[in-house]
XYZ file of C-alpha atoms in Angstrom:
340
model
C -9.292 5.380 52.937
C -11.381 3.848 55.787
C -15.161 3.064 55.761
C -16.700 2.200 59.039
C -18.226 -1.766 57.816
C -21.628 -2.318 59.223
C -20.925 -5.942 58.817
C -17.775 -5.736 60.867
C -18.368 -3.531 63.494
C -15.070 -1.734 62.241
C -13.261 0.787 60.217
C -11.778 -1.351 57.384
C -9.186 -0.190 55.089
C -11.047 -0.167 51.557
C -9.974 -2.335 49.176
C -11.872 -2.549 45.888
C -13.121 -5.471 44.512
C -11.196 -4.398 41.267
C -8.473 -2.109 41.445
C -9.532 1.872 40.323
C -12.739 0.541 40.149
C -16.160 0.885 43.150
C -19.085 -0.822 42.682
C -22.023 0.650 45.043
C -25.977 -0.781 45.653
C -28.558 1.420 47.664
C -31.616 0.731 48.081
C -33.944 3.551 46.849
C -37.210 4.626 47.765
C -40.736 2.641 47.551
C -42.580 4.447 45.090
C -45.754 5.388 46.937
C -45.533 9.203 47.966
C -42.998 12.278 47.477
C -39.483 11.519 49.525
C -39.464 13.186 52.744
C -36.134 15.036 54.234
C -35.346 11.809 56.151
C -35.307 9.343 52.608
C -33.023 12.805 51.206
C -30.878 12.601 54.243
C -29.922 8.651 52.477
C -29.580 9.960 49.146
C -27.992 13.118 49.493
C -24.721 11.301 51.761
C -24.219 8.327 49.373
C -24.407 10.764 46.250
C -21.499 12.629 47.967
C -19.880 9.223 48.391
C -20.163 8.624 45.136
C -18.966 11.864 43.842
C -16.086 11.509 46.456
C -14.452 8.241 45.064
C -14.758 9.835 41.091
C -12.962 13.243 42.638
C -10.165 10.002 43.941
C -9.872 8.476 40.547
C -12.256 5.700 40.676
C -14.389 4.218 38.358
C -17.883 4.044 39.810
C -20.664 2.265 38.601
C -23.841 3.250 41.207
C -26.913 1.242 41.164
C -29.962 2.559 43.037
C -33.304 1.097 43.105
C -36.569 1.558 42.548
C -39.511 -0.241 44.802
C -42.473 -0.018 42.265
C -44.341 -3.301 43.560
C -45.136 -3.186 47.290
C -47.993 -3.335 49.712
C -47.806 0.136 50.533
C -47.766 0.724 46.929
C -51.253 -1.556 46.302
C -53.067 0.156 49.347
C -52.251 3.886 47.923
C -53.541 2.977 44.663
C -56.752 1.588 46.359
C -57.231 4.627 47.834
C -56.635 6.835 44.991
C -58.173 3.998 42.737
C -54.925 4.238 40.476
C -53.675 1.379 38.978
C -50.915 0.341 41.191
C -47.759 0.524 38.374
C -48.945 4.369 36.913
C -49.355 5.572 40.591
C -45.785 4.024 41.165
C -44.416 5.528 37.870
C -45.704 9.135 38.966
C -43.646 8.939 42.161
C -40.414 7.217 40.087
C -41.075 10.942 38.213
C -41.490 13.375 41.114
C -37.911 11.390 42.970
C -36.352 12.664 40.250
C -37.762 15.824 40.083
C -37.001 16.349 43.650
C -33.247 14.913 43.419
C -32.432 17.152 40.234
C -33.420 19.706 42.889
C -31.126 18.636 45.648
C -28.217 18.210 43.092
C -28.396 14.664 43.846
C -27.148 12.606 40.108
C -28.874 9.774 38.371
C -27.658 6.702 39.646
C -25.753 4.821 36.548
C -28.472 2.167 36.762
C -32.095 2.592 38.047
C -33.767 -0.786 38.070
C -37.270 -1.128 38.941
C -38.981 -4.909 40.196
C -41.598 -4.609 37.900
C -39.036 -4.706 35.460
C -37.319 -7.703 36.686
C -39.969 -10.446 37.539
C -38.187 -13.108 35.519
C -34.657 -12.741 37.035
C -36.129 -12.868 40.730
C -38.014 -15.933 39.775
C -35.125 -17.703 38.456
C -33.468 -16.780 41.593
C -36.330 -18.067 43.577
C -36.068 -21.431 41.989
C -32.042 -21.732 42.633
C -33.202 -21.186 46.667
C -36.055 -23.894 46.966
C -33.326 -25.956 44.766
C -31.033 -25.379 46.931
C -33.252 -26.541 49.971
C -33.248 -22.586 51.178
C -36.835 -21.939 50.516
C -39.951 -24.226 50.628
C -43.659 -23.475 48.935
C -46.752 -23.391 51.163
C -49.878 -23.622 49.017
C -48.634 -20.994 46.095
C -46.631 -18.737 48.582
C -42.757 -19.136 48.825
C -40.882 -18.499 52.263
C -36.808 -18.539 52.638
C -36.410 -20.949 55.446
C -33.917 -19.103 57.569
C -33.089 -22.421 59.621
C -30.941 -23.149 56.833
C -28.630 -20.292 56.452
C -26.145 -20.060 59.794
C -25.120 -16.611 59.279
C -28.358 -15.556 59.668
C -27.699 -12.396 61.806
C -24.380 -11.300 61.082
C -25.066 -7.784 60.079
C -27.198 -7.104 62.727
C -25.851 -8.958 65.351
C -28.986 -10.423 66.705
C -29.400 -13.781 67.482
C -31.627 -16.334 66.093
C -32.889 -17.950 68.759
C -33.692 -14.780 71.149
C -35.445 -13.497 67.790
C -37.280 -16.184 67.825
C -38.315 -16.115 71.114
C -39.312 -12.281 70.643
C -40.707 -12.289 67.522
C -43.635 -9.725 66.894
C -44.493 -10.771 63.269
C -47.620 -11.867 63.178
C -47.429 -15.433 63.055
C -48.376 -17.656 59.889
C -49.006 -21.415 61.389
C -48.137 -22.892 57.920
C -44.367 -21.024 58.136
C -41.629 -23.327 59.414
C -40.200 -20.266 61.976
C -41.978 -17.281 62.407
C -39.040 -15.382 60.949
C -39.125 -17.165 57.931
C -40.086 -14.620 55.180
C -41.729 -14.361 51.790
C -39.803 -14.606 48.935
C -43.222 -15.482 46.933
C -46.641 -14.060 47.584
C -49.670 -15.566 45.819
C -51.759 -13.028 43.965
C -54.805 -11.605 46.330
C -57.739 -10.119 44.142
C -57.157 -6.308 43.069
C -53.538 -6.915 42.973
C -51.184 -6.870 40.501
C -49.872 -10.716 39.753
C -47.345 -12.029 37.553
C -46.721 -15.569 36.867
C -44.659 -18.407 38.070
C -44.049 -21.926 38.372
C -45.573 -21.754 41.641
C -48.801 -19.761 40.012
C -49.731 -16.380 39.605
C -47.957 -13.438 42.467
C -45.560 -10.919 43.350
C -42.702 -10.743 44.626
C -41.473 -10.326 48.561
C -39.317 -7.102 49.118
C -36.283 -8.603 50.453
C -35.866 -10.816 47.356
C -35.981 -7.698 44.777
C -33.146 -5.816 46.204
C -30.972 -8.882 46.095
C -31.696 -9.968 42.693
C -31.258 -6.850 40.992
C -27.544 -6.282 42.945
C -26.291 -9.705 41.910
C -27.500 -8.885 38.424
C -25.714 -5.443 38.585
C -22.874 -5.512 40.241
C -22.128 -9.447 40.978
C -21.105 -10.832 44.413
C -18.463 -9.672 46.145
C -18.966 -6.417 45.326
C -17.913 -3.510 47.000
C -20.402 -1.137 49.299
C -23.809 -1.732 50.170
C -25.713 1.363 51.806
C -28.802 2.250 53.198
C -30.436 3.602 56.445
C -30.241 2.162 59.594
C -33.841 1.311 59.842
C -33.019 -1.281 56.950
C -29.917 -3.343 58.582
C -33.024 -5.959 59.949
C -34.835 -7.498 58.728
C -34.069 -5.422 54.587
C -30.268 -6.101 54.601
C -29.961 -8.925 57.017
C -32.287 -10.735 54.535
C -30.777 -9.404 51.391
C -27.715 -11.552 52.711
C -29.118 -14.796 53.685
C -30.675 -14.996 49.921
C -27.474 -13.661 48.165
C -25.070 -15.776 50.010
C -27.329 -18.810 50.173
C -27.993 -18.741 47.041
C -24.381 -18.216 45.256
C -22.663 -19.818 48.201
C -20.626 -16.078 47.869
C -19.998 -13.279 49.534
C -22.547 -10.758 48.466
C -21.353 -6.900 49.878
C -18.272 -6.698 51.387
C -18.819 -2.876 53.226
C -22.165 -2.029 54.562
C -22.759 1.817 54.858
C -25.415 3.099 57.110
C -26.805 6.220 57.687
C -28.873 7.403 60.822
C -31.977 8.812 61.084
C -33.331 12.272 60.757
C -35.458 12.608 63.360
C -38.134 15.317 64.754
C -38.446 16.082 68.435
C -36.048 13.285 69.049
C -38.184 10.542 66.778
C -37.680 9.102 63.260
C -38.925 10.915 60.619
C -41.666 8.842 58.841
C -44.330 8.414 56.731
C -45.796 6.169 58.985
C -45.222 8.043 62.086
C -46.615 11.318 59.720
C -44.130 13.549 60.986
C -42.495 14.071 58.143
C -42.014 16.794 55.832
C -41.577 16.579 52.115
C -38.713 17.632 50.437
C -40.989 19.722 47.671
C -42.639 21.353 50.363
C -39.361 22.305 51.843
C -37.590 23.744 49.170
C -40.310 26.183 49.200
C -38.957 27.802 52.423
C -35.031 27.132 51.973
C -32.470 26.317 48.879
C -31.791 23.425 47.400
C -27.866 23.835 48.864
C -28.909 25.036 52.283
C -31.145 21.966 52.544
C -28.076 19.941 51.255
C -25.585 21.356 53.609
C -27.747 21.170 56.522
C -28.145 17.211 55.419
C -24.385 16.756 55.342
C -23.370 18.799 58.528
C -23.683 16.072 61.265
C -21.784 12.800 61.218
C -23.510 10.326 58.937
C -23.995 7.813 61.084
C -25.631 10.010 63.935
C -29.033 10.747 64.427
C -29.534 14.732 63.081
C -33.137 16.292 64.130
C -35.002 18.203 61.975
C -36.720 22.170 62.746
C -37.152 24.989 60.766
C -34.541 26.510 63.472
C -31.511 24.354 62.694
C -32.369 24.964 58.512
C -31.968 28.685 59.258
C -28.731 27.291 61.579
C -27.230 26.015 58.205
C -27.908 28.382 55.859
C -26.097 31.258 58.037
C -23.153 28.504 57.829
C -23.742 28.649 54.743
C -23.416 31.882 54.017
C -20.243 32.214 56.547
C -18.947 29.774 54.359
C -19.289 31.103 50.913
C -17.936 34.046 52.533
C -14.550 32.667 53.847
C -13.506 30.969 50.232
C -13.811 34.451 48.346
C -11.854 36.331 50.848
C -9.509 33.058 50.607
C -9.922 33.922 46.262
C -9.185 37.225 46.720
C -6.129 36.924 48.644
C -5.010 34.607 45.965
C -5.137 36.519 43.564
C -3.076 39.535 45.333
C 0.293 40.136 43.737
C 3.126 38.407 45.510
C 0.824 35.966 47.508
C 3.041 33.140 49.031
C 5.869 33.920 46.895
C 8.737 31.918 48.610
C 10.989 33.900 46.493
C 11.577 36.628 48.627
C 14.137 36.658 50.898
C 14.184 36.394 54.428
């Protein structure tokens, strides 16, 4: 079997970490709002990976997050004035709902970060011990100076990032790429403490301690979309491999976008459509077919035109395997018995 390796550039021959045995992280969704077809386009292709290595004998344990601290989270539950964990819970609720729809499993393990403050911290403190990360006031930053891979799964280089660099830009960082791994607690928002006083947690740091807690380093496929090779995944490295001195994935897996009119789906673009609202109009498999019918890794656009595309494919389909059972089942099918 060959995976295409983010990492590499390259279709690798996959070798397991442990033989008859695949150990998968993706990152799920950030708990603010109802997934849209473009986060189902993601789920829907690595569940099919997943069911595709258990149909080749392996044993697969599949770890899938979910974001339920977040900025986009906070400013939601401002608006709705919802405290910021319940509005996140109702959302860790409808995914569910809406992948038990799209025949999408449970993941073996759904970790959330509010459920894993203490590990993050601890890995937080091996970083700044480590010289990796540096406090300014009560805020902690990874100091990406320190870690010369920096870039290797995206192939960008440092210094023409920094050059470039859009972030807006915090005099008291060391580089303006430098990012939080800490965030002091604002007022209104949700805080838990730490040696370096009461906070949250940066994004980047959450996925990475919850897959080394998982799954270890070295382990075997990370996935995602593209949109999250920089800065999600490039940073998810730096911390995991700075921090262990280890290899932390070993296959990166991305998917491309969905897109409408030729542009991302998003919720920040707000042309996106949710996959409840959806599922009124088409099936659960004719939505699923139509997400698996063009090459993962190329962009696949969205319309109402190409769902009615799929589900007379779909239909063409079903079609062809029960003539194919029928003429099975016919006395004398494929009997190499008779002579010639």
């Amino acid at each position: 079997m060959k995976i295409y390796n983010t990492l590499t550039k390259a279709k690798e021959e996959f070798k397991p970490r442990e033989p008859g045995k695949v150990f998968i992280y993706v990152c799920g969704p950030t708990t603010y709002n109802f997934i849209h077809l473009g986060n189902a386009r993601s789920f829907v292709f690595f569940d099919t990976v997943r069911r595709y290595f258990r149909y080749r004998g392996y044993e697969v344990r599949y770890v899938q997050n979910f974001t339920d601290m977040d900025d986009k989270i906070i400013i939601r539950a401002l608006e709705k004035k919802e405290n910021p964990l319940f509005l996140a819970e109702k959302y860790v609720q409808a995914y569910f709902y809406d992948a038990q729809a799209l025949n999408i499993q449970k993941a073996d393990i759904h970790p959330k970060v509010s459920q894993h403050i203490p590990e993050i911290v601890d890995l937080i403190k091996v970083l700044i011990e480590k010289k990796h990360a540096y406090l300014v006031d009560q805020d902690v930053y990874f100091d990406i100076a320190t870690f010369a891979d920096y870039g290797k799964l995206s192939g960008r280089n440092l210094d023409f990032m920094q050059a470039g660099a859009r972030v807006e830009v915090d005099v008291r960082k060391k580089n303006p790429l430098d990012f939080a791994l800490w965030k002091a607690a604002k007022p209104g928002e949700p805080f838990w403490e730490s040696p370096w006083g009461p906070g949250r947690p940066g994004w980047h740091i959450e996925c990475t301690t919850m897959a080394l807690k998982y799954l270890g380093t070295g382990f075997d496929i990370h996935g995602g979309g593209n949109d999250l090779i920089f800065p999600h995944h490039e940073n998810e490295i730096a911390q995991a491999e700075a921090a262990t001195g280890q290899p932390f994935a070993r296959y990166w897996i991305h998917n491309g976008y969905l897109t409408v009119n030729q542009e991302k789906m998003s919720k920040s673009l707000g042309n996106y459509f949710l996959v409840r609202e959806i599922l009124k109009k088409f099936s659960p498999e004719t939505v699923r077919f139509f997400l698996l019918s063009t090459h993962y890794r190329s962009p696949q656009d969205f319309s109402e035109e190409n769902l009615n595309h799929a589900a007379r494919g779909l239909e063409r389909l079903k079609t062809s395997i029960i003539f194919l059972q029928e003429a099975l089942a016919r006395p004398g099918w494929g009997d190499a018995s008779q002579s010639s």
